mmCIF file of N, CA and C in Angstrom:
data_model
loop_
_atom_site.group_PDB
_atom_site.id
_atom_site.type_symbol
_atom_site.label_atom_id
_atom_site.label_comp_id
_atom_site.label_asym_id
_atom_site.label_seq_id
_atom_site.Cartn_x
_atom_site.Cartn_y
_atom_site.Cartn_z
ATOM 1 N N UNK O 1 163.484 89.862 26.430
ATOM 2 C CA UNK O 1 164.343 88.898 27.087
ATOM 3 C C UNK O 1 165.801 89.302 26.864
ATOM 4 N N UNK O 2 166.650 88.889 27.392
ATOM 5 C CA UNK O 2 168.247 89.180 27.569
ATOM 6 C C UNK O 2 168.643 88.330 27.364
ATOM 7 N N UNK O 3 169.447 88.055 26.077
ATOM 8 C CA UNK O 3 170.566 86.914 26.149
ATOM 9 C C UNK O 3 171.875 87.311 26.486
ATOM 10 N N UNK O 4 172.381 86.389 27.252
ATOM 11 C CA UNK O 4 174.056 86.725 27.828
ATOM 12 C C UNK O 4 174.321 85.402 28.326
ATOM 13 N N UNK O 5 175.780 85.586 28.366
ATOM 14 C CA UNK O 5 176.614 84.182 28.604
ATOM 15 C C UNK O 5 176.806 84.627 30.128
ATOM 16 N N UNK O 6 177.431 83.319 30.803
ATOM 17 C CA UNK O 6 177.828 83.614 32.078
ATOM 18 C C UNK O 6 178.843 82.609 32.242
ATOM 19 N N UNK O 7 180.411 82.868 32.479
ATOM 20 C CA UNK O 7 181.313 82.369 32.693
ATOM 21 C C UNK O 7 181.463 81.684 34.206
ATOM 22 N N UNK O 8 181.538 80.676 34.566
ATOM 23 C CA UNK O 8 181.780 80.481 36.089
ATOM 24 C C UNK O 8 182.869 79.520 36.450
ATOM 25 N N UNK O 9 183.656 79.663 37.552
ATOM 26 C CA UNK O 9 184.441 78.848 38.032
ATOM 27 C C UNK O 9 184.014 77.293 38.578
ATOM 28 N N UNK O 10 184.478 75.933 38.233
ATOM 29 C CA UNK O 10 183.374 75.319 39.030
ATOM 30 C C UNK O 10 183.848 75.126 40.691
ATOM 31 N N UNK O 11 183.398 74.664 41.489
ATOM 32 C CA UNK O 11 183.678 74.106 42.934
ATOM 33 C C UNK O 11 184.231 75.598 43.448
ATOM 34 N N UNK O 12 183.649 76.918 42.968
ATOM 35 C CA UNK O 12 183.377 77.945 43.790
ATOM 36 C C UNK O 12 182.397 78.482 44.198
ATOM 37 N N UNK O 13 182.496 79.018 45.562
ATOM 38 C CA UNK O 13 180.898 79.644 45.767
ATOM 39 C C UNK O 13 180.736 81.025 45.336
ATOM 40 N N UNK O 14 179.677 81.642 45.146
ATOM 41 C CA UNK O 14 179.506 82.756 44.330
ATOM 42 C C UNK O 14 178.455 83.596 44.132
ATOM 43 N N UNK O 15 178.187 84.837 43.764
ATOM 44 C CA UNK O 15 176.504 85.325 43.621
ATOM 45 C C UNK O 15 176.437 85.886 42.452
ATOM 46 N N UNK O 16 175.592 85.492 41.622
ATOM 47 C CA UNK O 16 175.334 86.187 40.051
ATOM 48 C C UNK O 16 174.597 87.060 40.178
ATOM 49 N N UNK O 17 174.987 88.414 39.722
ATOM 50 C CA UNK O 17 174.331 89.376 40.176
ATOM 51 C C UNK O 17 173.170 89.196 38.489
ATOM 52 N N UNK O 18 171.317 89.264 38.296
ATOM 53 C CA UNK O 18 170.730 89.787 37.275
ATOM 54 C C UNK O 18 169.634 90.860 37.317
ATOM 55 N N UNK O 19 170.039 91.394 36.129
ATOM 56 C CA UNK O 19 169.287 92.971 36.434
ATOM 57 C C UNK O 19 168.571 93.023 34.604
ATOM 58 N N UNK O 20 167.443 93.537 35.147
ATOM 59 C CA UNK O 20 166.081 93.513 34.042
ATOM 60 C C UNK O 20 166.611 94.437 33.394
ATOM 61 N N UNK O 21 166.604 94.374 32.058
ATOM 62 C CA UNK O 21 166.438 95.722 31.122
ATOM 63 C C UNK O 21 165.111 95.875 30.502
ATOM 64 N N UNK O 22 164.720 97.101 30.328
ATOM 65 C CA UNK O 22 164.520 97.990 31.345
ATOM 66 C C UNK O 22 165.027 97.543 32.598
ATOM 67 N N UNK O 23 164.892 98.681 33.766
ATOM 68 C CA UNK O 23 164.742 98.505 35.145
ATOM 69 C C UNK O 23 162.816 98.082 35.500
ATOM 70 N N UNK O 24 163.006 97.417 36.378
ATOM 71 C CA UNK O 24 161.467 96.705 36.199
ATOM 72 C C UNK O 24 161.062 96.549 37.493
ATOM 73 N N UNK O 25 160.307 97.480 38.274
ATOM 74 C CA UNK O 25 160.084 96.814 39.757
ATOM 75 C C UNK O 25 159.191 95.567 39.216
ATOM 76 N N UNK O 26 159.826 94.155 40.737
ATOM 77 C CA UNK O 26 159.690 93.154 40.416
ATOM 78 C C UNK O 26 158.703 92.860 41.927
ATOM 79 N N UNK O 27 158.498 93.902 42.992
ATOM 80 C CA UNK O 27 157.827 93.195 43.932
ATOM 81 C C UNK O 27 156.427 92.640 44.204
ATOM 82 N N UNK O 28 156.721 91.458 45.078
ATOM 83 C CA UNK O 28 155.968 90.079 44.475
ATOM 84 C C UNK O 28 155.644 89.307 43.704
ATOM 85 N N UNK O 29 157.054 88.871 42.808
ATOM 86 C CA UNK O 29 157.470 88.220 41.836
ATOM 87 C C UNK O 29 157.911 87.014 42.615
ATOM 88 N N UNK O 30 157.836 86.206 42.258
ATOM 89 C CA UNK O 30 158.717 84.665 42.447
ATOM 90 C C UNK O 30 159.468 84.239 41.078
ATOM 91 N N UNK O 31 160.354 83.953 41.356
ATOM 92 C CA UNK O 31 161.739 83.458 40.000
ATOM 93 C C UNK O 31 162.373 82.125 40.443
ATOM 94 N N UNK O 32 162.914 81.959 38.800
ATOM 95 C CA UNK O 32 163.730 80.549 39.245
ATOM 96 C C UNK O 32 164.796 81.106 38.352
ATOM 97 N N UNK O 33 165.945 80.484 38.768
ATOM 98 C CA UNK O 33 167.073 79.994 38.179
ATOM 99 C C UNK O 33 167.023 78.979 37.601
ATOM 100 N N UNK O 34 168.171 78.242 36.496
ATOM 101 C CA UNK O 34 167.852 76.865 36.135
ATOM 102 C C UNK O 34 169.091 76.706 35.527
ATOM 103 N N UNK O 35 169.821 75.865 35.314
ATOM 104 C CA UNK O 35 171.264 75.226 34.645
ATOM 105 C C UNK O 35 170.345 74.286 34.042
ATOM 106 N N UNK O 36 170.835 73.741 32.949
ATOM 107 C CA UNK O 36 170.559 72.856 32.291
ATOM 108 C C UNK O 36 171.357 71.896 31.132
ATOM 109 N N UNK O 37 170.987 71.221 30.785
ATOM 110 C CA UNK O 37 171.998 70.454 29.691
ATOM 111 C C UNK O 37 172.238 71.330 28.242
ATOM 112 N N UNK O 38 170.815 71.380 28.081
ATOM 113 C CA UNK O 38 170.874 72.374 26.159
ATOM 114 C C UNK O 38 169.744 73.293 26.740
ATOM 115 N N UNK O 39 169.287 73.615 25.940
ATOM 116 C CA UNK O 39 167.944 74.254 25.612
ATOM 117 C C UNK O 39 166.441 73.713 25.181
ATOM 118 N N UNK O 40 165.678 73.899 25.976
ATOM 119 C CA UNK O 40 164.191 72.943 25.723
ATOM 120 C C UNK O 40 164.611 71.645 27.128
ATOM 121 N N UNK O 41 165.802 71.630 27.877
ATOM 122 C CA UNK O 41 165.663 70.458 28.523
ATOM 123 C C UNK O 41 164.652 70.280 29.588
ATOM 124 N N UNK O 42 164.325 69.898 30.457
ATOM 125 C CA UNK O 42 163.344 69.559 31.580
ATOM 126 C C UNK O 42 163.688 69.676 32.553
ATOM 127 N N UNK O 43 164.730 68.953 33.018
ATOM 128 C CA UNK O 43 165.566 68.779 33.902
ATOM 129 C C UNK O 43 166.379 69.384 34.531
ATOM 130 N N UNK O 44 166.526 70.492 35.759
ATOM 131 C CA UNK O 44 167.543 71.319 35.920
ATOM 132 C C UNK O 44 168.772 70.511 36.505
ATOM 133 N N UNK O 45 170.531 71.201 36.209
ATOM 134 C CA UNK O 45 171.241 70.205 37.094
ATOM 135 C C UNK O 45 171.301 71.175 38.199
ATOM 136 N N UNK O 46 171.154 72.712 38.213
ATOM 137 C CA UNK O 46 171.212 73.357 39.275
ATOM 138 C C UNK O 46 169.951 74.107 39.808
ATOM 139 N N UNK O 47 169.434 74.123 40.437
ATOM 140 C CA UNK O 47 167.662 74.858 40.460
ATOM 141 C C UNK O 47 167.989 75.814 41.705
ATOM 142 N N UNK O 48 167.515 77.374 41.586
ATOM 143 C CA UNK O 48 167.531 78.326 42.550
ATOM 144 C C UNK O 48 166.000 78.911 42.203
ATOM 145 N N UNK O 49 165.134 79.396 43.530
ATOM 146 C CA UNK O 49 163.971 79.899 43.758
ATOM 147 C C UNK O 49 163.871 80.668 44.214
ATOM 148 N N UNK O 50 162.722 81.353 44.449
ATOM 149 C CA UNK O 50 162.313 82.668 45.342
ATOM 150 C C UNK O 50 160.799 82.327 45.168
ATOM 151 N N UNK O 51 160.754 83.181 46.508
ATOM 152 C CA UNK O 51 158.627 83.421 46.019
ATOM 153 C C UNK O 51 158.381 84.668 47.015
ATOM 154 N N UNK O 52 157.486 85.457 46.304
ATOM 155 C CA UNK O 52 156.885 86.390 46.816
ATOM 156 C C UNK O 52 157.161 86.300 48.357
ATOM 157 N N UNK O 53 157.698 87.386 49.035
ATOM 158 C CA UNK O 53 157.479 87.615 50.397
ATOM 159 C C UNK O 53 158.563 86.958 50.985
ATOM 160 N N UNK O 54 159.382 86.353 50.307
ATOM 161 C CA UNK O 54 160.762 85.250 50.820
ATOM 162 C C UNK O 54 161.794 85.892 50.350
ATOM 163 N N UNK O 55 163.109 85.941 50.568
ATOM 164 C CA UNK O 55 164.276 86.090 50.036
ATOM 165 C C UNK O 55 165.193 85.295 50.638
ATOM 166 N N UNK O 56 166.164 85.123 49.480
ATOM 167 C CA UNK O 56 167.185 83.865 49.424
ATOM 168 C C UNK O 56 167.199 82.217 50.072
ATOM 169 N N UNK O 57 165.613 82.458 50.154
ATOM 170 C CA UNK O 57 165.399 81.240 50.776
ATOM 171 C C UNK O 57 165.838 79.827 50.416
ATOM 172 N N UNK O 58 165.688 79.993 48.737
ATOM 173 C CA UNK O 58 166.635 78.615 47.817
ATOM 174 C C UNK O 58 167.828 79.690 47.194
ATOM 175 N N UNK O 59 168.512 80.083 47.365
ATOM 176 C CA UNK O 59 169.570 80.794 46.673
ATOM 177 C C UNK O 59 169.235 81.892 45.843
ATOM 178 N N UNK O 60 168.100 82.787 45.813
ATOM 179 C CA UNK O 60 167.567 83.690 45.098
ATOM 180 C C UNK O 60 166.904 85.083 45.827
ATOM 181 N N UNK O 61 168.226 85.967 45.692
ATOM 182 C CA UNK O 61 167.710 87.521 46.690
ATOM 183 C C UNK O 61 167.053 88.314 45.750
ATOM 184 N N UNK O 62 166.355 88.993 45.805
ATOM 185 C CA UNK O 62 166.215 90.359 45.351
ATOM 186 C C UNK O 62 166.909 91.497 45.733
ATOM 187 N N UNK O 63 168.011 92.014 45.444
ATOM 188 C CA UNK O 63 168.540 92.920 45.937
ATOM 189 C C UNK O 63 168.231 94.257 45.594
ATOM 190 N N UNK O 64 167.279 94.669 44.348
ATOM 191 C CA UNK O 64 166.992 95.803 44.230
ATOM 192 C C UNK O 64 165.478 95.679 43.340
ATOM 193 N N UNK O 65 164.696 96.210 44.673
ATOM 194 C CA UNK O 65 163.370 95.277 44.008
ATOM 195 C C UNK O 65 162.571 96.381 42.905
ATOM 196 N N UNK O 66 163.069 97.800 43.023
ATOM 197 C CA UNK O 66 162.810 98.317 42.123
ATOM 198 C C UNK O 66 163.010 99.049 41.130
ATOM 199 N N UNK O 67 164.314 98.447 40.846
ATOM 200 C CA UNK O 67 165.007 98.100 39.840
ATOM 201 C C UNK O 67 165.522 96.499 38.827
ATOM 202 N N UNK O 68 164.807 95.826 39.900
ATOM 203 C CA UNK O 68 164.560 94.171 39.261
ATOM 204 C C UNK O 68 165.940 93.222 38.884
ATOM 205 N N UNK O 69 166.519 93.700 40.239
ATOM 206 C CA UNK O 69 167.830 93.214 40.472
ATOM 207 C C UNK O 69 167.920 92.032 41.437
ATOM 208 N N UNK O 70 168.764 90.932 41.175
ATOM 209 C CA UNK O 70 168.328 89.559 41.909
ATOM 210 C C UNK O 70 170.135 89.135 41.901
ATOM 211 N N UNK O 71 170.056 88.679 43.259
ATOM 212 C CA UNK O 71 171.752 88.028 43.118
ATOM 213 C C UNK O 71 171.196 86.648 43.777
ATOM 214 N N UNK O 72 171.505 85.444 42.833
ATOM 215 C CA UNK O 72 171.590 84.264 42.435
ATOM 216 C C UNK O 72 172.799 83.549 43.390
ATOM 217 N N UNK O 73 172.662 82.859 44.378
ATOM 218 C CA UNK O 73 173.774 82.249 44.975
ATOM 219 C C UNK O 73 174.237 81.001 44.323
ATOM 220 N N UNK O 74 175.686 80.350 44.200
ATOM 221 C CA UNK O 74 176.065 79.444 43.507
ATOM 222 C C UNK O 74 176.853 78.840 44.789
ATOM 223 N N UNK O 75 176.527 77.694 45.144
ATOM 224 C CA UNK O 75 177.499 77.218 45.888
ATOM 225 C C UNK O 75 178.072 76.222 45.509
ATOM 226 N N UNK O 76 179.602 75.993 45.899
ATOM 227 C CA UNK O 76 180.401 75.015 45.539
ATOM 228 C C UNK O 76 179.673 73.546 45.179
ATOM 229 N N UNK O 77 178.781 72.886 45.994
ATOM 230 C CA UNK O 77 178.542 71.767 45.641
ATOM 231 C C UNK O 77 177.823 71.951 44.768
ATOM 232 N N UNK O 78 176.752 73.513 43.582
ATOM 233 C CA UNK O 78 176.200 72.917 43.114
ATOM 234 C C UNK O 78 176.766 72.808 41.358
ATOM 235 N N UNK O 79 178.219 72.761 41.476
ATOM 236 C CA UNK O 79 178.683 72.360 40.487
ATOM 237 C C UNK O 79 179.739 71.207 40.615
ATOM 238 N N UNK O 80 180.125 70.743 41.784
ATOM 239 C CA UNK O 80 180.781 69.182 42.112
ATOM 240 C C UNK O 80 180.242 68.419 40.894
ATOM 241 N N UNK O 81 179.355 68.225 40.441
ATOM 242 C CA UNK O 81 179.277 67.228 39.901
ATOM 243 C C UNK O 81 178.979 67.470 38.258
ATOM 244 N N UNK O 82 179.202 68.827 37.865
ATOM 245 C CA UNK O 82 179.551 68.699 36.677
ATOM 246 C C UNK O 82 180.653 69.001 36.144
ATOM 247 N N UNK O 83 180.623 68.210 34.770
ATOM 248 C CA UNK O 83 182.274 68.092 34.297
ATOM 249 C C UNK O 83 182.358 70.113 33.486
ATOM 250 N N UNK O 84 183.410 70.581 33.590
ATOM 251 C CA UNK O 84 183.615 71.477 32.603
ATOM 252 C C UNK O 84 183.176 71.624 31.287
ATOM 253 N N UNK O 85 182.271 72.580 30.689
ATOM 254 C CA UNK O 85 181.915 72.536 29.370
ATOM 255 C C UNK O 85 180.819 73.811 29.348
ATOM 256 N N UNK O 86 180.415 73.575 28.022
ATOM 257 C CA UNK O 86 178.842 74.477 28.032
ATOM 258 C C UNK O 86 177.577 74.003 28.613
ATOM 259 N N UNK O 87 177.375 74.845 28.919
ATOM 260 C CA UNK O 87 175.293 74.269 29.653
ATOM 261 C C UNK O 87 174.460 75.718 29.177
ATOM 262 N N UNK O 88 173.499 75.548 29.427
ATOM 263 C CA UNK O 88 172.777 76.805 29.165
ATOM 264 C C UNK O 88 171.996 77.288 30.610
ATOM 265 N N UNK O 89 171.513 78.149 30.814
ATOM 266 C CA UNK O 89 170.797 78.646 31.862
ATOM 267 C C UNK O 89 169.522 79.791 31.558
ATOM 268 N N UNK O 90 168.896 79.407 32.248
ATOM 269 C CA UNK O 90 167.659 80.240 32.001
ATOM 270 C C UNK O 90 166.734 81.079 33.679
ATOM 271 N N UNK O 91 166.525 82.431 33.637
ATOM 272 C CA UNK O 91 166.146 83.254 34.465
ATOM 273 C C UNK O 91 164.665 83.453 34.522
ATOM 274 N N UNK O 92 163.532 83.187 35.133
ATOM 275 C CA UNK O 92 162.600 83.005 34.932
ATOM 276 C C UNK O 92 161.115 83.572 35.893
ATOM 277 N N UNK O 93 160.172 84.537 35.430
ATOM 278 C CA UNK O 93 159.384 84.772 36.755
ATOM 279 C C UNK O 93 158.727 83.464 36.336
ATOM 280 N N UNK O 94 158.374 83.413 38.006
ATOM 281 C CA UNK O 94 157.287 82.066 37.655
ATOM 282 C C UNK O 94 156.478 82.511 38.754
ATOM 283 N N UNK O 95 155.772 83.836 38.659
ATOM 284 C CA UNK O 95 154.835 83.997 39.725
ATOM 285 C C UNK O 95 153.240 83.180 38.746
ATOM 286 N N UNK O 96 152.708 82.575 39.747
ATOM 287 C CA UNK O 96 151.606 82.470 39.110
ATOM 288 C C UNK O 96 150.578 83.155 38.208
ATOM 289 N N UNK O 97 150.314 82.797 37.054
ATOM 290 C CA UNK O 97 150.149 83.371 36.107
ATOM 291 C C UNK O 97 150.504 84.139 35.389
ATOM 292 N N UNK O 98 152.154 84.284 35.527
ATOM 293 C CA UNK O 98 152.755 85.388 34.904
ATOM 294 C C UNK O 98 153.937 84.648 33.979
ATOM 295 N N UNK O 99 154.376 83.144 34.198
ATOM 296 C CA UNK O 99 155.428 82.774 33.172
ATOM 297 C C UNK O 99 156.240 83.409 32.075
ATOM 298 N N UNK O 100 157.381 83.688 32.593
ATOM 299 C CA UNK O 100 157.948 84.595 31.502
ATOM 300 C C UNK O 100 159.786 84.157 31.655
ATOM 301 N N UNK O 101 160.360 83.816 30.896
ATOM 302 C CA UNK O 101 161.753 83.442 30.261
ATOM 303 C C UNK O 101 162.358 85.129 30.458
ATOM 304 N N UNK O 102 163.197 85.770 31.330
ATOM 305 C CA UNK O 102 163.662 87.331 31.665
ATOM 306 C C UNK O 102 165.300 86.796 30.745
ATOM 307 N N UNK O 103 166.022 85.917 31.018
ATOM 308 C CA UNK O 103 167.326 86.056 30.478
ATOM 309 C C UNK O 103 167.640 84.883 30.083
ATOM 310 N N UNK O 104 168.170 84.217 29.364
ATOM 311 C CA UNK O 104 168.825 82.940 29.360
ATOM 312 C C UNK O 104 170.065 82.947 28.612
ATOM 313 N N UNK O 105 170.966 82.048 28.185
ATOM 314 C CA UNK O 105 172.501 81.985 27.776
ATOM 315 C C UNK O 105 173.134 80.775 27.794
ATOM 316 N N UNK O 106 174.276 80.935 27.863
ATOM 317 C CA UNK O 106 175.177 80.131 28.124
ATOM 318 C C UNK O 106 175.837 79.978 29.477
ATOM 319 N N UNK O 107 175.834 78.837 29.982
ATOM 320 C CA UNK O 107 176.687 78.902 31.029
ATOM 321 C C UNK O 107 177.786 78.434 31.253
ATOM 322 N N UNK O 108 179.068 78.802 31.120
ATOM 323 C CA UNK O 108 180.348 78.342 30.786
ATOM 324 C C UNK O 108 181.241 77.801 32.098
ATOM 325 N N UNK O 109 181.209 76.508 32.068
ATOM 326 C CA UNK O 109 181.868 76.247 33.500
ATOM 327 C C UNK O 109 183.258 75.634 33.648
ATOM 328 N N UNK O 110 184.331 76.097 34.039
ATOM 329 C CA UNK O 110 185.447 75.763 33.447
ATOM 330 C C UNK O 110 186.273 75.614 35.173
ATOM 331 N N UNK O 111 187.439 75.059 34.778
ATOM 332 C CA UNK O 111 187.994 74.522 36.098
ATOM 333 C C UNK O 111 188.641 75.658 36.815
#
């Protein structure tokens, strides 16, 4: 797994570029994105998807599928409504039967 922080502007739109270490072909993987309050929460405040055979359909491309590279879209509203501070975020395959946590961090959202 990869831990790393990710700094972001809020009420900008944007694409997070994440890339597997190793390089990892990922095709026919489905992933999520997730913002969250702490760590262990339930609840995402920002949720991005993919699934096998789709791209960027909820805010989640594969841009280099075999190299296991994914750019994450952020759009302005989906930080309207949080205040500036720390959150955490977590990168995730969620192809069926494969559950696996790829990166998670900090997500630093500042004005």
């Amino acid at each position: 797994m990869i831990v790393s922080d990710i700094a972001y502007t809020r009420m900008e739109d944007g694409v997070l570029t994440i890339g597997l270490a190793p390089p990892t072909a990922v095709g026919g993987w489905a992933a999520q994105f997730t913002v969250l309050k702490r760590f262990g929460g339930v609840s995402g405040l920002i949720n991005k998807f993919t699934s096998s055979g789709y791209s960027n359909v909820s805010g989640i491309q594969v841009t280099s599928s075999g190299n296991g590279i994914f750019g994450v879209t952020i759009n302005s509203y989906d930080t309207s409504g949080l205040d500036p501070g720390a959150y955490v975020y977590q990168f995730s395959r969620t192809t069926s039967g494969s559950y696996d946590v790829l990166s998670e961090g900090y997500f630093l959202l500042t004005d």
